[in-house]
Each structure stands twice: as structure tokens, then as C-alpha cells.
PDB file of C-alpha atoms in Angstrom:
ATOM      1  CA  UNK X   1      -9.375  11.126   6.604  1.00 39.00           C
ATOM      2  CA  UNK X   2      -8.181   9.594   3.687  1.00 46.00           C
ATOM      3  CA  UNK X   3     -10.485   8.657   1.532  1.00 59.00           C
ATOM      4  CA  UNK X   4      -9.114   5.164   0.282  1.00 80.00           C
ATOM      5  CA  UNK X   5      -6.311   4.309   2.682  1.00 91.00           C
ATOM      6  CA  UNK X   6      -3.909   1.846   1.316  1.00 95.00           C
ATOM      7  CA  UNK X   7      -4.906  -1.491   3.160  1.00 96.00           C
ATOM      8  CA  UNK X   8      -2.271  -4.726   2.995  1.00 96.00           C
ATOM      9  CA  UNK X   9      -3.146  -7.941   3.252  1.00 95.00           C
ATOM     10  CA  UNK X  10       0.452 -10.166   3.797  1.00 95.00           C
ATOM     11  CA  UNK X  11       0.910 -12.809   1.367  1.00 93.00           C
ATOM     12  CA  UNK X  12       3.000 -15.415   2.457  1.00 90.00           C
ATOM     13  CA  UNK X  13       0.934 -18.390   1.261  1.00 84.00           C
ATOM     14  CA  UNK X  14      -1.549 -18.493   3.827  1.00 76.00           C
ATOM     15  CA  UNK X  15      -4.303 -20.721   3.287  1.00 71.00           C
ATOM     16  CA  UNK X  16      -6.958 -18.250   3.789  1.00 78.00           C
ATOM     17  CA  UNK X  17      -5.465 -15.288   1.926  1.00 84.00           C
ATOM     18  CA  UNK X  18      -8.563 -15.195  -0.609  1.00 85.00           C
ATOM     19  CA  UNK X  19     -11.414 -15.368   1.574  1.00 91.00           C
ATOM     20  CA  UNK X  20      -9.826 -12.732   3.803  1.00 92.00           C
ATOM     21  CA  UNK X  21      -9.883 -10.625   0.665  1.00 91.00           C
ATOM     22  CA  UNK X  22     -13.163 -11.775  -0.315  1.00 92.00           C
ATOM     23  CA  UNK X  23     -14.220 -10.754   3.271  1.00 95.00           C
ATOM     24  CA  UNK X  24     -13.007  -7.729   2.853  1.00 95.00           C
ATOM     25  CA  UNK X  25     -14.597  -6.932  -0.305  1.00 94.00           C
ATOM     26  CA  UNK X  26     -17.728  -7.896   1.159  1.00 94.00           C
ATOM     27  CA  UNK X  27     -17.785  -4.993   3.721  1.00 93.00           C
ATOM     28  CA  UNK X  28     -16.731  -2.468   0.847  1.00 92.00           C
ATOM     29  CA  UNK X  29     -12.754  -2.631   1.260  1.00 91.00           C
ATOM     30  CA  UNK X  30     -10.268  -2.545  -1.270  1.00 91.00           C
ATOM     31  CA  UNK X  31      -7.303  -4.353  -0.098  1.00 94.00           C
ATOM     32  CA  UNK X  32      -3.812  -5.277  -1.837  1.00 94.00           C
ATOM     33  CA  UNK X  33      -2.466  -8.702  -1.250  1.00 93.00           C
ATOM     34  CA  UNK X  34       1.511  -8.354  -1.452  1.00 94.00           C
ATOM     35  CA  UNK X  35       4.818 -10.072  -0.177  1.00 94.00           C
ATOM     36  CA  UNK X  36       6.260  -6.646  -1.203  1.00 95.00           C
ATOM     37  CA  UNK X  37       8.145  -5.394   2.294  1.00 93.00           C
ATOM     38  CA  UNK X  38       7.846  -1.661   0.455  1.00 94.00           C
ATOM     39  CA  UNK X  39       4.088  -2.032  -0.041  1.00 95.00           C
ATOM     40  CA  UNK X  40       4.268  -2.559   4.273  1.00 94.00           C
ATOM     41  CA  UNK X  41       6.317   0.279   4.907  1.00 94.00           C
ATOM     42  CA  UNK X  42       3.808   2.616   3.304  1.00 95.00           C
ATOM     43  CA  UNK X  43       0.744   0.769   3.955  1.00 97.00           C
ATOM     44  CA  UNK X  44      -2.103   2.582   6.474  1.00 97.00           C
ATOM     45  CA  UNK X  45      -3.229  -1.037   7.777  1.00 97.00           C
ATOM     46  CA  UNK X  46      -2.022  -4.145   7.799  1.00 97.00           C
ATOM     47  CA  UNK X  47      -3.918  -7.749   7.829  1.00 97.00           C
ATOM     48  CA  UNK X  48      -1.484 -10.990   8.817  1.00 96.00           C
ATOM     49  CA  UNK X  49      -3.696 -13.931   8.141  1.00 93.00           C
ATOM     50  CA  UNK X  50      -2.679 -17.229   8.646  1.00 85.00           C
ATOM     51  CA  UNK X  51      -3.015 -21.195   8.974  1.00 84.00           C
ATOM     52  CA  UNK X  52      -0.612 -24.012   9.130  1.00 82.00           C
ATOM     53  CA  UNK X  53       2.273 -24.520  11.124  1.00 87.00           C
ATOM     54  CA  UNK X  54       4.373 -21.853  13.271  1.00 91.00           C
ATOM     55  CA  UNK X  55       7.608 -22.776  11.666  1.00 91.00           C
ATOM     56  CA  UNK X  56       6.508 -22.765   7.794  1.00 92.00           C
ATOM     57  CA  UNK X  57       4.924 -19.335   8.975  1.00 92.00           C
ATOM     58  CA  UNK X  58       8.010 -17.917   9.997  1.00 94.00           C
ATOM     59  CA  UNK X  59      10.364 -19.523   7.638  1.00 93.00           C
ATOM     60  CA  UNK X  60       7.894 -18.138   4.808  1.00 93.00           C
ATOM     61  CA  UNK X  61       7.877 -14.574   6.189  1.00 94.00           C
ATOM     62  CA  UNK X  62      11.770 -15.364   6.260  1.00 95.00           C
ATOM     63  CA  UNK X  63      12.048 -16.290   2.614  1.00 94.00           C
ATOM     64  CA  UNK X  64      10.012 -13.294   1.647  1.00 94.00           C
ATOM     65  CA  UNK X  65      11.841 -10.836   3.649  1.00 95.00           C
ATOM     66  CA  UNK X  66       9.355  -9.765   5.597  1.00 95.00           C
ATOM     67  CA  UNK X  67      10.192 -10.428   9.457  1.00 96.00           C
ATOM     68  CA  UNK X  68      12.020  -7.252   9.832  1.00 96.00           C
ATOM     69  CA  UNK X  69       9.210  -5.334   7.643  1.00 96.00           C
ATOM     70  CA  UNK X  70       6.452  -6.755   9.611  1.00 96.00           C
ATOM     71  CA  UNK X  71       8.198  -5.650  13.135  1.00 96.00           C
ATOM     72  CA  UNK X  72       8.984  -2.298  11.818  1.00 96.00           C
ATOM     73  CA  UNK X  73       5.254  -1.568  10.630  1.00 97.00           C
ATOM     74  CA  UNK X  74       3.897  -2.664  14.146  1.00 97.00           C
ATOM     75  CA  UNK X  75       6.608  -0.194  15.801  1.00 96.00           C
ATOM     76  CA  UNK X  76       5.087   2.714  13.973  1.00 97.00           C
ATOM     77  CA  UNK X  77       1.816   2.696  15.426  1.00 97.00           C
ATOM     78  CA  UNK X  78      -0.380   2.096  12.452  1.00 98.00           C
ATOM     79  CA  UNK X  79      -3.164  -0.285  12.523  1.00 98.00           C
ATOM     80  CA  UNK X  80      -2.352  -4.181  12.270  1.00 98.00           C
ATOM     81  CA  UNK X  81      -5.134  -7.150  12.628  1.00 98.00           C
ATOM     82  CA  UNK X  82      -3.519 -10.751  12.751  1.00 97.00           C
ATOM     83  CA  UNK X  83      -5.502 -13.704  12.236  1.00 96.00           C
ATOM     84  CA  UNK X  84      -5.712 -17.230  13.464  1.00 95.00           C
ATOM     85  CA  UNK X  85      -1.819 -17.721  12.729  1.00 94.00           C
ATOM     86  CA  UNK X  86      -1.382 -14.240  12.138  1.00 94.00           C
ATOM     87  CA  UNK X  87      -2.145 -14.023  16.242  1.00 97.00           C
ATOM     88  CA  UNK X  88       0.019 -16.979  16.839  1.00 96.00           C
ATOM     89  CA  UNK X  89       3.243 -15.601  15.115  1.00 95.00           C
ATOM     90  CA  UNK X  90       3.187 -12.439  17.175  1.00 97.00           C
ATOM     91  CA  UNK X  91       4.029 -14.410  20.295  1.00 97.00           C
ATOM     92  CA  UNK X  92       7.741 -14.762  21.631  1.00 97.00           C
ATOM     93  CA  UNK X  93       7.764 -18.293  21.000  1.00 97.00           C
ATOM     94  CA  UNK X  94       5.138 -21.569  20.356  1.00 96.00           C
ATOM     95  CA  UNK X  95       5.667 -24.794  21.180  1.00 94.00           C
ATOM     96  CA  UNK X  96       4.654 -26.574  17.946  1.00 91.00           C
ATOM     97  CA  UNK X  97       6.734 -28.777  16.067  1.00 86.00           C
ATOM     98  CA  UNK X  98       9.233 -29.013  19.413  1.00 89.00           C
ATOM     99  CA  UNK X  99       9.774 -25.407  19.487  1.00 93.00           C
ATOM    100  CA  UNK X 100       9.652 -22.234  17.040  1.00 95.00           C
ATOM    101  CA  UNK X 101      10.841 -18.868  17.838  1.00 96.00           C
ATOM    102  CA  UNK X 102       8.060 -16.260  16.669  1.00 96.00           C
ATOM    103  CA  UNK X 103       7.808 -12.369  15.755  1.00 97.00           C
ATOM    104  CA  UNK X 104       8.010 -11.779  19.401  1.00 97.00           C
ATOM    105  CA  UNK X 105       6.099  -8.575  19.137  1.00 97.00           C
ATOM    106  CA  UNK X 106       3.743  -9.821  21.877  1.00 97.00           C
ATOM    107  CA  UNK X 107       5.513 -10.845  25.482  1.00 97.00           C
ATOM    108  CA  UNK X 108       4.121 -14.799  26.229  1.00 97.00           C
ATOM    109  CA  UNK X 109       4.037 -18.186  24.442  1.00 97.00           C
ATOM    110  CA  UNK X 110       1.794 -20.485  22.049  1.00 97.00           C
ATOM    111  CA  UNK X 111       0.925 -23.828  23.764  1.00 96.00           C
ATOM    112  CA  UNK X 112      -0.692 -26.934  22.736  1.00 96.00           C
ATOM    113  CA  UNK X 113      -4.526 -28.028  24.026  1.00 95.00           C
ATOM    114  CA  UNK X 114      -2.945 -31.665  24.683  1.00 89.00           C
ATOM    115  CA  UNK X 115      -6.598 -33.099  25.676  1.00 88.00           C
ATOM    116  CA  UNK X 116      -7.468 -36.678  25.971  1.00 86.00           C
ATOM    117  CA  UNK X 117     -11.187 -35.591  26.946  1.00 90.00           C
ATOM    118  CA  UNK X 118     -11.399 -33.334  24.036  1.00 93.00           C
ATOM    119  CA  UNK X 119     -10.995 -33.419  20.234  1.00 94.00           C
ATOM    120  CA  UNK X 120      -8.097 -31.777  18.800  1.00 94.00           C
ATOM    121  CA  UNK X 121      -7.757 -29.411  16.894  1.00 95.00           C
ATOM    122  CA  UNK X 122     -10.473 -27.046  18.581  1.00 97.00           C
ATOM    123  CA  UNK X 123     -12.662 -26.716  15.369  1.00 97.00           C
ATOM    124  CA  UNK X 124     -16.195 -25.174  14.880  1.00 97.00           C
ATOM    125  CA  UNK X 125     -18.526 -22.268  16.201  1.00 98.00           C
ATOM    126  CA  UNK X 126     -17.703 -21.129  19.893  1.00 98.00           C
ATOM    127  CA  UNK X 127     -18.160 -18.400  22.046  1.00 98.00           C
ATOM    128  CA  UNK X 128     -16.019 -15.039  22.344  1.00 98.00           C
ATOM    129  CA  UNK X 129     -16.463 -12.996  25.722  1.00 98.00           C
ATOM    130  CA  UNK X 130     -15.264  -9.369  25.792  1.00 98.00           C
ATOM    131  CA  UNK X 131     -13.177  -8.636  28.521  1.00 98.00           C
ATOM    132  CA  UNK X 132     -12.845  -5.030  27.618  1.00 97.00           C
ATOM    133  CA  UNK X 133     -13.927  -2.396  25.107  1.00 96.00           C
ATOM    134  CA  UNK X 134     -11.958  -2.074  21.911  1.00 97.00           C
ATOM    135  CA  UNK X 135     -12.969  -0.472  18.862  1.00 96.00           C
ATOM    136  CA  UNK X 136     -12.228  -3.513  16.832  1.00 97.00           C
ATOM    137  CA  UNK X 137     -15.549  -4.973  19.142  1.00 98.00           C
ATOM    138  CA  UNK X 138     -17.777  -2.297  18.351  1.00 97.00           C
ATOM    139  CA  UNK X 139     -21.180  -3.161  17.769  1.00 98.00           C
ATOM    140  CA  UNK X 140     -20.531  -6.793  18.392  1.00 98.00           C
ATOM    141  CA  UNK X 141     -22.633  -8.913  21.116  1.00 98.00           C
ATOM    142  CA  UNK X 142     -20.218 -10.060  24.149  1.00 98.00           C
ATOM    143  CA  UNK X 143     -21.170 -14.090  23.610  1.00 98.00           C
ATOM    144  CA  UNK X 144     -20.966 -13.636  20.033  1.00 98.00           C
ATOM    145  CA  UNK X 145     -20.204 -17.145  18.036  1.00 98.00           C
ATOM    146  CA  UNK X 146     -17.057 -17.311  15.945  1.00 98.00           C
ATOM    147  CA  UNK X 147     -15.508 -19.913  13.401  1.00 98.00           C
ATOM    148  CA  UNK X 148     -12.063 -21.419  15.362  1.00 97.00           C
ATOM    149  CA  UNK X 149      -9.620 -24.338  13.814  1.00 96.00           C
ATOM    150  CA  UNK X 150      -6.576 -24.866  15.742  1.00 96.00           C
ATOM    151  CA  UNK X 151      -4.389 -26.984  17.939  1.00 96.00           C
ATOM    152  CA  UNK X 152      -2.422 -24.300  19.905  1.00 96.00           C
ATOM    153  CA  UNK X 153      -3.567 -21.161  22.227  1.00 97.00           C
ATOM    154  CA  UNK X 154      -1.798 -18.186  22.823  1.00 97.00           C
ATOM    155  CA  UNK X 155      -0.672 -17.780  26.241  1.00 97.00           C
ATOM    156  CA  UNK X 156       0.536 -14.129  26.788  1.00 98.00           C
ATOM    157  CA  UNK X 157       2.759 -13.327  29.708  1.00 97.00           C
ATOM    158  CA  UNK X 158       0.585  -9.840  30.207  1.00 96.00           C
ATOM    159  CA  UNK X 159      -3.050 -11.117  30.949  1.00 95.00           C
ATOM    160  CA  UNK X 160      -4.018  -7.481  29.860  1.00 96.00           C
ATOM    161  CA  UNK X 161      -3.611  -8.339  26.395  1.00 98.00           C
ATOM    162  CA  UNK X 162      -6.695 -10.466  26.456  1.00 98.00           C
ATOM    163  CA  UNK X 163      -9.178  -8.733  24.498  1.00 98.00           C
ATOM    164  CA  UNK X 164     -11.672 -11.533  24.347  1.00 98.00           C
ATOM    165  CA  UNK X 165     -11.884 -15.447  25.874  1.00 98.00           C
ATOM    166  CA  UNK X 166     -13.058 -18.577  24.773  1.00 98.00           C
ATOM    167  CA  UNK X 167     -13.543 -21.689  26.784  1.00 98.00           C
ATOM    168  CA  UNK X 168     -12.916 -25.167  25.130  1.00 97.00           C
ATOM    169  CA  UNK X 169     -11.778 -27.472  27.965  1.00 95.00           C
ATOM    170  CA  UNK X 170      -9.547 -24.644  29.185  1.00 97.00           C
ATOM    171  CA  UNK X 171      -9.963 -20.752  28.916  1.00 98.00           C
ATOM    172  CA  UNK X 172      -7.813 -18.938  26.646  1.00 98.00           C
ATOM    173  CA  UNK X 173      -7.653 -15.693  25.136  1.00 98.00           C
ATOM    174  CA  UNK X 174      -9.129 -15.523  22.015  1.00 98.00           C
ATOM    175  CA  UNK X 175      -8.398 -12.132  20.851  1.00 98.00           C
ATOM    176  CA  UNK X 176      -5.448  -9.933  21.794  1.00 98.00           C
ATOM    177  CA  UNK X 177      -5.155  -6.340  22.081  1.00 98.00           C
ATOM    178  CA  UNK X 178      -2.163  -3.873  22.660  1.00 97.00           C
ATOM    179  CA  UNK X 179      -2.131  -0.278  21.523  1.00 97.00           C
ATOM    180  CA  UNK X 180      -2.044  -0.560  17.383  1.00 97.00           C
ATOM    181  CA  UNK X 181      -2.116  -4.418  17.534  1.00 98.00           C
ATOM    182  CA  UNK X 182      -5.399  -6.296  17.332  1.00 98.00           C
ATOM    183  CA  UNK X 183      -5.525 -10.495  16.529  1.00 98.00           C
ATOM    184  CA  UNK X 184      -8.152 -12.997  16.776  1.00 98.00           C
ATOM    185  CA  UNK X 185      -7.412 -16.820  17.152  1.00 98.00           C
ATOM    186  CA  UNK X 186     -10.491 -17.458  15.316  1.00 98.00           C
ATOM    187  CA  UNK X 187     -11.437 -16.939  11.866  1.00 97.00           C
ATOM    188  CA  UNK X 188     -13.650 -13.923  11.084  1.00 97.00           C
ATOM    189  CA  UNK X 189     -13.791 -14.700   7.231  1.00 95.00           C
ATOM    190  CA  UNK X 190     -15.742 -17.875   8.303  1.00 96.00           C
ATOM    191  CA  UNK X 191     -17.677 -16.025  11.127  1.00 97.00           C
ATOM    192  CA  UNK X 192     -20.655 -15.055   9.596  1.00 97.00           C
ATOM    193  CA  UNK X 193     -21.989 -11.617  10.435  1.00 97.00           C
ATOM    194  CA  UNK X 194     -19.796 -10.865  13.717  1.00 98.00           C
ATOM    195  CA  UNK X 195     -16.781 -11.886  11.558  1.00 98.00           C
ATOM    196  CA  UNK X 196     -17.808  -9.465   8.736  1.00 98.00           C
ATOM    197  CA  UNK X 197     -17.855  -6.492  11.437  1.00 98.00           C
ATOM    198  CA  UNK X 198     -14.647  -7.154  12.893  1.00 98.00           C
ATOM    199  CA  UNK X 199     -13.329  -6.536   9.231  1.00 97.00           C
ATOM    200  CA  UNK X 200     -15.536  -3.638   9.129  1.00 97.00           C
ATOM    201  CA  UNK X 201     -14.415  -2.238  12.256  1.00 98.00           C
ATOM    202  CA  UNK X 202     -10.829  -2.534  11.512  1.00 98.00           C
ATOM    203  CA  UNK X 203     -11.210  -0.863   7.756  1.00 96.00           C
ATOM    204  CA  UNK X 204     -13.027   1.993   9.506  1.00 96.00           C
ATOM    205  CA  UNK X 205      -9.872   2.115  12.533  1.00 97.00           C
ATOM    206  CA  UNK X 206      -7.079   2.469   9.207  1.00 97.00           C
ATOM    207  CA  UNK X 207      -9.633   4.970   7.555  1.00 95.00           C
ATOM    208  CA  UNK X 208      -9.559   6.989  10.552  1.00 95.00           C
ATOM    209  CA  UNK X 209      -5.755   6.534  11.552  1.00 94.00           C
ATOM    210  CA  UNK X 210      -4.629   7.253   7.956  1.00 90.00           C
TER     211      UNK X 210
END
């Protein structure tokens, strides 16, 4: 086991970048904030944060030549964690802004809530129910509350990708997981002790895999 694995937080001007860094530091993890594709190539673990629009996210990843390095990193089998927009970017397509192609690492689309009877964005604390066991949720009770801010939700083509689900007008997958990829629609860095446990579990996974 590597004593000090190289954990990267991808820098593409995402608004939650520094809060993710602070949350990792709180659980004793020294992460590297970087936009250098070469750092992704040698990373032991990668976190893709994100807030905002799908089009902006994909444009900024493209401008920094990070799109293919992210795909190559995921294909390598090393641990990967996406957060909020970092989850939505993994799917094939987003309906946001008239349509946006995404990374295509997971099959499915990103849909707008489109409610008349509930406020959008879905903002604030809500429960997440685990659908199966996973190391990223170890020690965190099903039904724990996490903090959400989003107007679009993931609609994966494979229902088995759902690790956790949340209800807001409809029930949607709020955590996706497949092989070395995990991604949360909520913000662990804004979710108190349960959110910090997500980052601690991911860091332990990275240490064991390194």
C-alpha cells in the first residue's frame, strides 16, 4: 500500500474546487489541484468536481485538453469520484441548454426536473437511500441526508448503475457506480459528517489501490 498516494482534483474552474480541497484536508488527505493532463496520467485517484452548466464544463475540459486524459484515466481502472456536475459529465448527453454531448463514460442522459409544483433547482438537504453495498458508502447509514443544488438529474440507461437514490418529485439515482467509477449528484463537501465520510472512504480506496 502506498503511504502517500497521488490524489488529483481536476481544476477546470469549477466553483466547488476549493471546498472539495478543504473537505479532503479535513479528513487528512493531501490532494493536488491540477489542470495538467500529465498529472492525471500518473494519478492514483482522481476527483472531478463541478457546479454550473454542462456546456461550460465540457468547453473548459476541452480548452485544457483534459477530455481524453479523463477517459484514459477511467479506462485504466484506477479509482475515480465525480461530484455534482462531475457526475453529469460522465453520461452521454445532457438536455441542458438545448443539448450537450458529455464524456460518454456511462450510458444515459441528463434530464431537467421540469416541475410546476416544486421549486427547481432542487436545493438543500435530502435523503439518499443505498441500493447496494459499496466501499464508498461504508459506515454511512442508508437514509442519511446530503446537500443538493441541481436542476438536472441523471437518467442512466442501465438501472444497475444506481448506487443510491433520492426522491424530489420523482425518484432519481443520486449516486452512480460502476467498476472504478463512483459519482454523487449531491455535494459531499457541503454535507457534514456523512459527506466527509464519502471523501474518507474514497481516499482509503485510493490508498489500497495504489
